[in-house]
Short mmCIF file of C-alpha atoms in Angstrom, two decimals:
data_model
loop_
_atom_site.label_atom_id
_atom_site.label_comp_id
_atom_site.label_asym_id
_atom_site.label_seq_id
_atom_site.Cartn_x
_atom_site.Cartn_y
_atom_site.Cartn_z
CA MET A 1 67.67 42.87 -27.16
CA ALA A 2 63.80 41.65 -27.69
CA MET A 3 62.82 40.39 -30.65
CA HIS A 4 59.16 41.02 -31.87
CA ILE A 5 57.61 38.72 -34.58
CA ASP A 6 54.56 39.64 -36.20
CA ALA A 7 52.72 37.10 -37.53
CA GLY A 8 50.37 39.09 -39.32
CA PRO A 9 46.55 38.50 -39.62
CA VAL A 10 45.15 34.99 -39.03
CA PRO A 11 44.03 33.34 -42.49
CA SER A 12 40.68 33.28 -43.03
CA TYR A 13 41.17 28.76 -43.90
CA GLY A 14 42.20 28.97 -40.14
CA ARG A 15 39.16 30.85 -39.11
CA ALA A 16 37.19 28.62 -41.59
CA ALA A 17 38.96 25.44 -39.94
CA THR A 18 38.33 26.71 -36.18
CA ARG A 19 34.29 27.33 -37.47
CA ILE A 20 34.22 23.62 -38.87
CA TRP A 21 35.83 22.38 -35.80
CA LEU A 22 33.61 24.10 -33.47
CA THR A 23 30.48 22.93 -35.33
CA SER A 24 31.22 19.24 -35.66
CA SER A 25 32.72 18.91 -31.86
CA LEU A 26 29.80 20.98 -30.22
CA PRO A 27 27.07 18.53 -30.22
CA TRP A 28 29.34 16.00 -28.87
CA LEU A 29 30.54 17.99 -26.05
CA GLY A 30 27.11 18.58 -25.37
CA VAL A 31 27.00 14.67 -25.17
CA ALA A 32 29.57 13.90 -22.80
CA ALA A 33 28.26 16.90 -20.71
CA LEU A 34 25.01 15.34 -20.44
CA PHE A 35 26.40 12.22 -19.54
CA ALA A 36 28.82 13.53 -16.91
CA ALA A 37 25.88 15.36 -15.63
CA ALA A 38 23.76 11.80 -15.24
CA MET A 39 26.43 10.39 -13.74
CA ALA A 40 26.94 12.91 -10.81
CA MET A 41 23.41 13.17 -10.26
CA ARG A 42 23.47 9.27 -9.45
CA HIS A 43 25.45 10.16 -6.72
CA VAL A 44 22.66 12.33 -5.24
CA VAL A 45 19.70 10.86 -5.94
CA ALA A 46 18.20 8.07 -3.37
CA ALA A 47 18.67 4.78 -4.67
CA ASN A 48 15.41 3.75 -6.38
CA THR A 49 13.21 1.43 -4.30
CA ASP A 50 12.20 -1.30 -6.64
CA VAL A 51 15.94 -1.46 -8.00
CA SER A 52 17.37 -2.04 -4.76
CA TRP A 53 14.75 -4.74 -4.09
CA LEU A 54 15.31 -6.77 -7.32
CA LEU A 55 18.96 -6.31 -6.67
CA ILE A 56 18.62 -8.45 -3.55
CA ALA A 57 16.20 -10.96 -5.23
CA GLY A 58 18.79 -11.30 -7.92
CA GLU A 59 21.68 -12.07 -4.97
CA ARG A 60 19.47 -14.39 -3.55
CA TRP A 61 18.83 -16.19 -6.80
CA LEU A 62 22.44 -16.50 -7.46
CA ASP A 63 22.76 -17.70 -4.24
CA GLY A 64 20.62 -20.69 -4.98
CA GLN A 65 17.60 -19.63 -3.58
CA ARG A 66 14.05 -20.12 -5.98
CA LEU A 67 12.34 -17.27 -7.34
CA TYR A 68 8.38 -17.14 -6.45
CA SER A 69 8.66 -19.65 -3.42
CA ASP A 70 11.99 -18.45 -1.35
CA ILE A 71 11.72 -15.01 -3.27
CA VAL A 72 8.33 -13.49 -3.74
CA GLU A 73 7.93 -10.92 -6.67
CA THR A 74 4.91 -9.97 -8.59
CA ASN A 75 6.71 -9.43 -11.97
CA PRO A 76 7.91 -12.18 -14.58
CA PRO A 77 11.82 -13.63 -14.10
CA MET A 78 12.90 -10.90 -16.52
CA ALA A 79 12.25 -8.12 -13.79
CA VAL A 80 14.93 -9.89 -11.86
CA LEU A 81 17.20 -11.34 -14.57
CA ILE A 82 18.26 -7.99 -16.15
CA TYR A 83 20.22 -7.01 -13.04
CA VAL A 84 21.99 -10.41 -12.69
CA PRO A 85 24.68 -9.08 -15.41
CA GLY A 86 25.29 -6.30 -13.14
CA ILE A 87 25.44 -8.27 -9.75
CA LEU A 88 27.89 -11.07 -11.55
CA ILE A 89 30.15 -8.43 -12.40
CA ALA A 90 30.10 -6.27 -9.07
CA ARG A 91 31.11 -9.81 -7.31
CA ALA A 92 33.91 -10.20 -9.83
CA LEU A 93 35.39 -6.60 -9.56
CA GLY A 94 34.39 -6.30 -5.42
CA ILE A 95 32.10 -3.29 -5.80
CA ALA A 96 28.59 -2.23 -5.32
CA ALA A 97 26.01 -3.66 -7.61
CA GLU A 98 24.51 -0.26 -8.08
CA ILE A 99 27.45 1.38 -9.28
CA VAL A 100 27.79 -1.25 -11.98
CA VAL A 101 24.10 -1.77 -12.59
CA ASP A 102 24.10 2.35 -13.18
CA GLY A 103 27.16 1.68 -15.56
CA LEU A 104 25.58 -0.69 -17.76
CA ILE A 105 22.69 1.18 -18.15
CA PHE A 106 24.70 4.30 -19.54
CA ALA A 107 26.12 1.96 -21.47
CA ALA A 108 22.95 0.94 -22.82
CA ILE A 109 21.64 4.34 -23.53
CA ALA A 110 24.46 4.96 -25.33
CA VAL A 111 24.62 1.72 -27.50
CA SER A 112 20.81 2.28 -28.33
CA LEU A 113 21.34 5.72 -29.49
CA ALA A 114 24.19 4.98 -31.37
CA ILE A 115 22.62 2.36 -33.25
CA THR A 116 19.23 4.25 -33.82
CA ALA A 117 21.37 6.92 -34.95
CA ARG A 118 23.27 4.76 -37.40
CA ILE A 119 20.09 3.37 -38.56
CA LEU A 120 18.62 6.87 -39.40
CA LYS A 121 22.00 8.48 -40.76
CA ASN A 122 20.78 8.23 -44.22
CA SER A 123 17.13 8.32 -43.84
CA SER A 124 15.00 10.84 -45.43
CA ALA A 125 12.72 10.27 -41.71
CA LEU A 126 14.74 12.92 -39.86
CA ALA A 127 16.12 16.56 -41.63
CA ALA A 128 19.44 17.31 -41.39
CA GLY A 129 18.58 20.28 -38.91
CA GLN A 130 16.94 17.89 -36.52
CA ARG A 131 19.09 15.30 -36.14
CA TRP A 132 21.64 16.85 -33.54
CA PRO A 133 19.33 18.50 -31.57
CA LEU A 134 16.99 15.32 -31.11
CA ALA A 135 19.75 13.51 -30.19
CA LEU A 136 20.72 15.60 -27.44
CA LEU A 137 17.16 15.90 -26.24
CA ALA A 138 17.58 12.27 -26.73
CA VAL A 139 20.18 11.86 -24.16
CA THR A 140 18.68 14.10 -22.06
CA VAL A 141 15.27 12.21 -21.87
CA LEU A 142 17.13 9.13 -21.03
CA THR A 143 19.87 10.28 -18.53
CA ILE A 144 18.70 12.81 -16.61
CA LEU A 145 14.68 13.06 -16.83
CA PRO A 146 14.49 9.62 -15.18
CA VAL A 147 16.25 11.04 -11.58
CA GLN A 148 14.83 8.37 -8.92
CA VAL A 149 13.49 5.90 -11.68
CA PHE A 150 16.66 5.57 -13.64
CA GLY A 151 17.04 1.95 -13.93
CA GLN A 152 13.44 0.92 -13.58
CA ARG A 153 12.04 -1.53 -15.98
CA GLU A 154 9.76 1.11 -17.72
CA HIS A 155 13.34 3.26 -18.15
CA ILE A 156 15.21 -0.12 -19.53
CA ALA A 157 12.03 -0.90 -21.86
CA VAL A 158 12.17 2.57 -23.58
CA ILE A 159 16.26 2.58 -23.92
CA GLU A 160 15.38 -1.04 -25.74
CA LEU A 161 12.92 0.37 -27.98
CA PHE A 162 14.85 3.13 -29.67
CA PRO A 163 16.13 0.79 -32.24
CA ALA A 164 12.73 -0.40 -33.19
CA LEU A 165 11.29 2.79 -33.72
CA GLY A 166 14.36 3.77 -35.79
CA VAL A 167 13.40 0.94 -38.41
CA LEU A 168 9.92 1.83 -38.23
CA ALA A 169 10.42 5.35 -39.32
CA LEU A 170 12.60 3.82 -42.13
CA ARG A 171 10.09 1.83 -43.06
CA ILE A 172 7.20 4.31 -43.06
CA ARG A 173 9.58 6.37 -45.76
CA ARG A 174 9.61 2.91 -47.81
CA GLU A 175 13.52 2.82 -47.06
CA THR A 176 14.86 -0.70 -46.72
CA PRO A 177 16.91 -1.38 -43.05
CA PRO A 178 19.84 -2.98 -43.07
CA ALA A 179 19.64 -6.63 -41.92
CA TRP A 180 21.56 -6.02 -38.44
CA ALA A 181 19.38 -3.22 -37.68
CA ILE A 182 16.51 -5.19 -38.36
CA ALA A 183 18.27 -7.82 -35.69
CA MET A 184 18.76 -5.25 -33.42
CA ALA A 185 15.31 -3.71 -33.39
CA GLY A 186 13.76 -7.39 -32.69
CA LEU A 187 15.69 -8.10 -30.06
CA GLY A 188 15.55 -4.78 -28.59
CA LEU A 189 11.96 -5.37 -29.04
CA GLY A 190 11.19 -8.53 -28.03
CA LEU A 191 13.23 -8.05 -24.30
CA ALA A 192 11.11 -4.98 -23.65
CA VAL A 193 8.16 -6.52 -23.96
CA SER A 194 9.27 -9.46 -22.07
CA PHE A 195 9.50 -7.13 -19.14
CA LYS A 196 5.55 -6.85 -19.09
CA PRO A 197 3.49 -8.20 -21.85
CA HIS A 198 0.96 -5.26 -22.07
CA PHE A 199 4.35 -2.99 -23.22
CA VAL A 200 2.78 -4.41 -26.40
CA ILE A 201 0.27 -1.88 -26.62
CA PRO A 202 2.67 0.85 -27.78
CA VAL A 203 4.35 -0.97 -30.17
CA LEU A 204 0.64 -2.07 -31.73
CA CYS A 205 -0.11 1.85 -31.67
CA CYS A 206 3.20 2.76 -33.44
CA LEU A 207 2.36 -0.20 -36.27
CA GLY A 208 -1.27 0.96 -36.48
CA VAL A 209 0.63 4.56 -37.32
CA ALA A 210 3.06 3.07 -40.14
CA ALA A 211 0.17 1.01 -41.66
CA LEU A 212 -2.02 4.12 -42.05
CA HIS A 213 1.02 6.11 -43.84
CA LEU A 214 1.83 2.96 -45.94
CA LYS A 215 -1.97 2.07 -46.43
CA SER A 216 -1.19 -1.27 -45.90
CA TRP A 217 -1.06 -3.59 -42.90
CA ARG A 218 1.54 -5.63 -44.38
CA ILE A 219 3.94 -3.89 -41.97
CA ILE A 220 2.75 -6.12 -39.25
CA PHE A 221 4.74 -8.92 -40.77
CA ALA A 222 8.15 -7.19 -40.79
CA ALA A 223 11.09 -9.57 -39.85
CA GLU A 224 12.12 -7.51 -37.00
CA HIS A 225 8.67 -8.86 -35.70
CA PHE A 226 9.08 -12.31 -35.59
CA ILE A 227 12.62 -11.79 -34.29
CA ALA A 228 10.77 -10.12 -31.38
CA ALA A 229 8.33 -13.07 -31.17
CA ALA A 230 11.14 -15.78 -30.78
CA VAL A 231 12.76 -13.52 -28.16
CA ILE A 232 9.51 -13.60 -26.48
CA ALA A 233 8.59 -17.18 -27.00
CA GLY A 234 11.95 -18.43 -26.05
CA TYR A 235 11.50 -16.47 -22.77
CA GLY A 236 7.83 -17.80 -22.25
CA VAL A 237 9.47 -21.12 -22.57
CA CYS A 238 12.12 -20.47 -20.02
CA ILE A 239 9.22 -19.38 -17.50
CA VAL A 240 7.29 -22.50 -17.98
CA VAL A 241 10.48 -24.64 -17.56
CA PHE A 242 12.83 -22.76 -15.08
CA PHE A 243 9.82 -20.68 -13.11
CA PRO A 244 6.88 -22.93 -12.73
CA GLU A 245 5.97 -21.03 -9.57
CA TYR A 246 5.46 -18.01 -11.20
CA LEU A 247 2.37 -19.38 -13.31
CA ALA A 248 1.45 -21.24 -10.07
CA VAL A 249 1.70 -19.00 -7.14
CA MET A 250 2.06 -15.69 -8.77
CA ALA A 251 -0.62 -15.37 -11.44
CA PRO A 252 -3.50 -16.39 -9.22
CA LEU A 253 -2.22 -13.48 -6.74
CA LEU A 254 -1.77 -11.08 -9.56
CA ARG A 255 -5.42 -11.91 -11.02
CA ASP A 256 -7.08 -11.48 -7.45
CA VAL A 257 -4.93 -8.98 -6.00
CA TYR A 258 -2.66 -6.84 -8.33
CA THR A 259 -5.54 -5.77 -10.45
CA ILE A 260 -6.78 -3.54 -7.34
CA GLY A 261 -6.13 -0.32 -8.52
CA LEU A 262 -6.97 3.43 -8.07
CA PRO A 263 -9.83 4.99 -9.70
CA LEU A 264 -10.03 7.17 -12.86
CA ALA A 265 -10.64 10.14 -10.70
CA ARG A 266 -7.80 9.57 -8.69
CA MET A 267 -5.55 8.82 -11.76
CA LEU A 268 -6.47 11.84 -13.23
CA GLU A 269 -5.40 13.87 -10.00
CA LYS A 270 -1.42 12.70 -10.45
CA PRO A 271 0.98 15.27 -11.88
CA ALA A 272 1.82 13.26 -14.73
CA VAL A 273 -1.23 13.52 -16.42
CA PRO A 274 -1.32 17.32 -16.95
CA VAL A 275 2.17 17.45 -17.97
CA TRP A 276 1.78 14.64 -20.55
CA GLY A 277 -1.35 16.41 -21.86
CA ILE A 278 0.43 19.69 -22.22
CA ALA A 279 3.20 17.98 -24.08
CA LEU A 280 1.10 16.09 -26.65
CA ILE A 281 -1.10 19.19 -27.23
CA GLY A 282 2.33 21.72 -27.16
CA ALA A 283 3.66 19.27 -29.96
CA MET A 284 0.43 19.42 -31.76
CA LEU A 285 0.62 23.33 -31.56
CA VAL A 286 3.89 23.69 -32.53
CA LYS A 287 3.07 22.12 -36.41
CA ARG A 288 0.25 24.85 -36.57
CA GLY A 289 -1.71 22.62 -39.14
CA LYS A 290 1.35 21.25 -40.82
CA ALA A 291 1.32 17.07 -41.43
CA PHE A 292 3.13 15.04 -39.00
CA ASP A 293 6.11 13.69 -39.67
CA SER A 294 6.70 10.37 -39.69
CA ALA A 295 9.17 10.73 -36.53
CA ASP A 296 6.27 12.98 -34.81
CA ALA A 297 3.51 10.11 -35.08
CA LEU A 298 5.60 7.38 -34.03
CA LEU A 299 6.70 9.43 -31.07
CA ILE A 300 3.06 10.33 -30.00
CA ALA A 301 1.50 6.91 -30.98
CA ALA A 302 4.11 5.50 -28.46
CA SER A 303 3.63 7.99 -25.70
CA LEU A 304 -0.27 7.43 -26.35
CA GLY A 305 0.24 3.59 -26.29
CA PHE A 306 2.08 3.98 -22.72
CA GLY A 307 -0.46 6.47 -21.49
CA LEU A 308 -3.06 3.72 -22.08
CA ILE A 309 -0.79 1.33 -20.17
CA TYR A 310 -0.67 3.84 -17.28
CA PHE A 311 -4.21 4.19 -16.98
CA LEU A 312 -4.91 0.44 -17.06
CA GLN A 313 -2.72 -0.43 -14.44
CA ARG A 314 -4.38 2.10 -12.39
CA LYS A 315 -1.52 2.36 -9.59
CA GLY A 316 -0.35 6.14 -10.32
CA TRP A 317 3.34 5.67 -9.70
CA PRO A 318 5.54 7.70 -11.17
CA TYR A 319 7.89 5.25 -12.81
CA HIS A 320 4.22 3.70 -14.49
CA SER A 321 4.58 6.94 -16.41
CA TYR A 322 8.03 7.61 -17.31
CA PRO A 323 7.36 5.83 -20.73
CA MET A 324 4.48 8.07 -21.90
CA MET A 325 6.49 11.06 -21.03
CA ALA A 326 9.33 10.56 -22.08
CA PHE A 327 8.17 10.01 -25.59
CA ALA A 328 5.61 12.66 -24.95
CA LEU A 329 8.88 15.18 -24.55
CA LEU A 330 10.68 13.97 -27.53
CA ALA A 331 7.29 14.13 -29.72
CA PHE A 332 7.10 17.88 -28.53
CA GLY A 333 10.93 18.29 -29.20
CA CYS A 334 10.70 16.52 -32.72
CA ALA A 335 8.05 18.89 -33.60
CA MET A 336 9.71 21.89 -32.70
CA MET A 337 12.80 20.92 -34.77
CA SER A 338 11.04 20.07 -37.88
CA SER A 339 9.51 23.58 -37.84
CA HIS A 340 11.37 25.82 -40.55
CA ASP A 341 9.28 28.97 -40.25
CA ARG A 342 12.42 31.60 -39.93
CA THR A 343 9.61 34.63 -39.62
CA ALA A 344 9.37 36.75 -36.64
CA LEU A 345 6.20 34.90 -35.75
CA GLY A 346 7.81 31.50 -36.10
CA ARG A 347 11.13 32.33 -33.86
CA GLY A 348 8.40 33.66 -31.26
CA TRP A 349 6.64 30.21 -31.64
CA PHE A 350 9.66 28.68 -31.19
CA ALA A 351 10.89 30.30 -28.08
CA GLY A 352 7.48 30.24 -26.57
CA ALA A 353 7.39 26.30 -27.21
CA SER A 354 11.17 25.77 -25.85
CA ALA A 355 10.05 27.90 -22.56
CA VAL A 356 7.26 25.51 -22.46
CA LEU A 357 9.10 22.02 -23.03
CA ALA A 358 11.82 23.29 -20.45
CA ALA A 359 9.28 24.25 -17.90
CA LEU A 360 7.39 20.38 -18.53
CA PHE A 361 10.87 18.99 -18.31
CA VAL A 362 11.62 20.07 -15.04
CA LEU A 363 8.36 19.44 -13.71
CA SER A 364 8.61 15.95 -15.27
CA MET A 365 12.02 15.75 -13.21
CA VAL A 366 10.42 16.99 -9.54
CA TRP A 367 7.39 14.06 -10.46
CA PHE A 368 9.95 11.37 -11.05
CA ASN A 369 11.87 12.21 -7.99
CA HIS A 370 8.66 11.90 -5.78
CA SER A 371 9.32 8.92 -3.56
CA LEU A 372 9.31 8.04 0.12
CA ASP A 373 12.98 9.21 1.32
CA ALA A 374 13.94 6.97 4.31
CA ARG A 375 17.51 7.86 4.31
CA PRO A 376 17.01 9.68 7.78
CA LEU A 377 16.37 5.71 9.20
CA GLN A 378 19.33 4.79 7.55
CA ALA A 379 21.74 6.68 10.05
CA ALA A 380 19.85 5.40 13.17
CA VAL A 381 19.91 1.73 11.86
CA ALA A 382 23.52 1.87 11.30
CA ARG A 383 24.36 3.18 14.56
CA LEU A 384 23.20 -0.23 16.38
CA GLY A 385 26.06 -1.95 14.51
CA PRO A 386 27.61 -3.74 11.42
CA HIS A 387 25.54 -5.72 8.97
CA PRO A 388 22.11 -5.63 10.77
CA ILE A 389 19.58 -8.68 9.75
CA ILE A 390 16.30 -6.25 8.86
CA LEU A 391 12.92 -7.18 8.54
CA ALA A 392 10.21 -4.22 7.96
CA ILE A 393 6.51 -4.50 8.93
CA SER A 394 5.29 -2.31 6.26
CA GLY A 395 2.87 -1.95 3.21
CA ASN A 396 5.59 0.65 1.61
CA ALA A 397 8.90 -1.06 -0.13
CA GLY A 398 10.50 2.53 0.50
CA ILE A 399 10.67 2.19 4.27
CA ALA A 400 13.40 -1.02 4.04
CA HIS A 401 14.77 -0.18 0.34
CA PRO A 402 17.28 0.73 -0.37
CA LEU A 403 17.91 1.32 3.38
CA THR A 404 18.93 -2.66 3.69
CA ARG A 405 21.67 -2.32 0.93
CA ALA A 406 22.85 1.28 2.13
CA VAL A 407 23.62 -0.03 5.69
CA GLY A 408 25.32 -3.68 4.31
CA GLY A 409 22.57 -4.91 5.83
CA ILE A 410 20.51 -8.66 5.18
CA TRP A 411 17.03 -8.12 4.11
CA ALA A 412 14.98 -11.23 6.52
CA SER A 413 11.91 -11.48 4.56
CA ARG A 414 11.24 -13.48 1.00
CA GLU A 415 8.95 -10.26 0.01
CA GLN A 416 9.79 -6.68 -0.53
CA GLU A 417 6.91 -5.40 1.41
CA LEU A 418 3.72 -6.64 2.72
CA LEU A 419 1.78 -6.51 -0.64
CA VAL A 420 -1.17 -8.00 0.35
CA ALA A 421 -2.07 -6.59 3.38
CA SER A 422 -1.71 -3.25 2.19
CA TYR A 423 -3.93 -3.58 -0.65
CA ASP A 424 -6.07 -5.31 1.75
CA ARG A 425 -5.96 -2.25 4.28
CA TYR A 426 -6.61 0.18 1.17
CA LEU A 427 -9.74 -1.41 -0.03
CA ARG A 428 -10.97 -1.72 2.80
CA GLY A 429 -11.00 1.93 3.31
CA THR A 430 -13.17 2.14 0.38
CA GLU A 431 -16.63 2.97 0.43
CA SER A 432 -17.93 -0.32 -1.29
CA PRO A 433 -15.48 -3.02 -1.63
CA ASP A 434 -16.04 -5.95 -3.72
CA GLN A 435 -16.89 -9.14 -1.33
CA GLN A 436 -15.62 -11.59 -3.30
CA THR A 437 -12.77 -9.61 -3.43
CA LEU A 438 -12.34 -9.41 0.09
CA ALA A 439 -12.52 -12.84 0.48
CA ASN A 440 -9.70 -13.71 -1.65
CA LEU A 441 -7.52 -11.13 -0.04
CA ASP A 442 -8.58 -12.57 3.36
CA ARG A 443 -6.81 -15.77 1.92
CA TYR A 444 -3.94 -14.41 0.64
CA ALA A 445 -3.22 -12.07 3.51
CA ALA A 446 -3.48 -15.18 5.70
CA ARG A 447 -0.53 -16.87 3.73
CA GLU A 448 1.19 -13.65 3.59
CA ARG A 449 1.09 -13.61 7.59
CA GLU A 450 2.51 -17.20 7.41
CA TRP A 451 5.24 -16.25 5.41
CA LEU A 452 6.49 -13.51 7.30
CA ILE A 453 6.14 -15.56 10.56
CA ALA A 454 8.22 -18.23 9.31
CA ASP A 455 10.80 -15.64 7.82
CA PHE A 456 10.86 -14.10 11.02
CA ARG A 457 11.83 -17.39 12.72
CA LYS A 458 14.06 -18.32 9.95
CA TYR A 459 16.46 -15.37 10.18
CA ARG A 460 16.04 -14.26 13.32
CA PRO A 461 16.22 -10.51 12.53
CA THR A 462 18.57 -8.21 14.92
CA VAL A 463 16.21 -5.09 13.79
CA VAL A 464 12.58 -4.92 13.14
CA LEU A 465 11.32 -1.96 11.48
CA VAL A 466 7.54 -0.89 12.25
CA ASP A 467 5.89 1.15 10.08
CA ASN A 468 3.59 3.82 11.71
CA PHE A 469 4.71 6.78 9.20
CA THR A 470 2.18 5.34 6.26
CA ASP A 471 -0.05 3.43 8.03
CA ASP A 472 -0.89 1.91 11.40
CA TRP A 473 1.00 -1.33 11.27
CA THR A 474 1.75 -1.35 15.02
CA GLY A 475 -1.74 -2.38 15.05
CA TRP A 476 -1.67 -4.83 12.20
CA ALA A 477 1.07 -6.59 14.13
CA HIS A 478 -0.54 -6.69 17.59
CA ALA A 479 -3.45 -8.53 15.73
CA SER A 480 -1.28 -11.67 15.44
CA PRO A 481 -0.50 -13.53 18.81
CA GLU A 482 2.33 -15.18 16.99
CA LEU A 483 3.59 -11.81 15.97
CA VAL A 484 3.09 -10.38 19.23
CA ASP A 485 5.03 -13.01 20.95
CA LEU A 486 7.96 -12.81 18.26
CA LEU A 487 8.13 -8.77 19.14
CA ASN A 488 8.44 -9.81 22.55
CA GLY A 489 12.09 -10.81 22.11
CA TYR A 490 12.68 -6.91 21.12
CA ARG A 491 12.97 -3.52 22.79
CA LEU A 492 12.50 0.06 21.20
CA SER A 493 15.61 1.53 19.86
CA GLU A 494 13.99 4.86 18.83
CA THR A 495 11.20 6.03 16.66
CA VAL A 496 12.46 7.88 13.32
CA MET A 497 10.38 9.58 10.74
CA GLY A 498 7.16 7.56 12.36
CA VAL A 499 8.98 4.29 12.27
CA ASP A 500 9.19 2.37 15.28
CA ILE A 501 13.17 0.63 15.23
CA TYR A 502 13.06 -2.34 17.61
CA VAL A 503 16.35 -4.16 18.24
CA LYS A 504 17.00 -7.60 19.64
CA ARG A 505 17.39 -7.92 23.45
CA ALA A 506 20.45 -9.76 24.45
CA ASP A 507 19.70 -13.02 25.61
#
């Protein structure tokens, strides 16, 4: 005999508790889903060219080679040092440094956003209805949006700047941040500017907005700025004491060579520019004449500051544009979420703005995933044997990085690429190159060729990649009798993607 028990209707307090649980849990589930999707993406997207090289540079530095002599890197030491903790942990665990570095960056994103959320928790800088939607957008911008730019210095700098923006939003509202928040803001700010000195420009833009809101420039003397200044000063002393070659060797090269860039017309043609402009205009249109909140204003100021840097650098590379686009998309989303118009027209505006924001986000991802993907070369090089010693004759770093790490190879050059030679070939292709600049380039190019020949002889590579895909580097190599003589000891194995793969002849 079956027993049937009728429990009756679910009590109303049970339904209410379920609704409360869903309301409180769904945002956290959204955060977890975004992090999971971003982590999965790391296994699909090609590794970043610069990060791969900087891991090699960090490993060599830990093994006793000197930065800016044995290892030639154009950026200040922080560009290499930031990856050293990941390398050390990877060596201790016996796993790939790329996995550890990705994990550390995800952890940094979580910590930075948690600190920022705690700073703004009881502030009037964000309305209650803005907090979770903006948090989810911030997670998406920091984890999903970068695609192939993930782990670049610009990406890390944006992560580090979030607590400082949170503290500044409090100060604009004349709210007093706690001491721990000031310390975190100052530390993050100092580390971000240590990557590249010109990162101070968006900071000054944000301070300008704060000063206008407060009608006082005393905001410049906030405690977190003294902490940041102390971090930067300490870093500067470390450069002078421990990395003097940066000032002696690299600074003149940066002055005479790295300042060469694209003309403004070419910069304006880059896909980043219209997407960035539409995002900022969208943020303004969504407000529909209403005054900008402090959060809106700070995000727009940060975006404009990083946009100025993008144009000043004159390279047009995707990762240079990441900060300006990240803050522009955040500003657009923040402006949308601050709207309280619940009329049919207001809902229509919100739906349209959401569609535009989604489209801009997708276009940005496509741009950030735009890079030379040399993965087809990896299989060809891997077939030549384990742990090849690789040298590349190319001005494009994407030819050999991350290929070298992917095949477990050893990089046989002190440089990431033939940087000076690539600038020289670019400049001579312009209509009216400056003669003094060409003379400087000739001097640096001769030294770079000597470096390549010396590294060729020192490392005795087993594989040499000659890039005829991005330019005629075979012709460049044949212009040097010494390189021709060295290449005579190699035979052409095959050509993939326009890259000639030479292997060392058997003795």
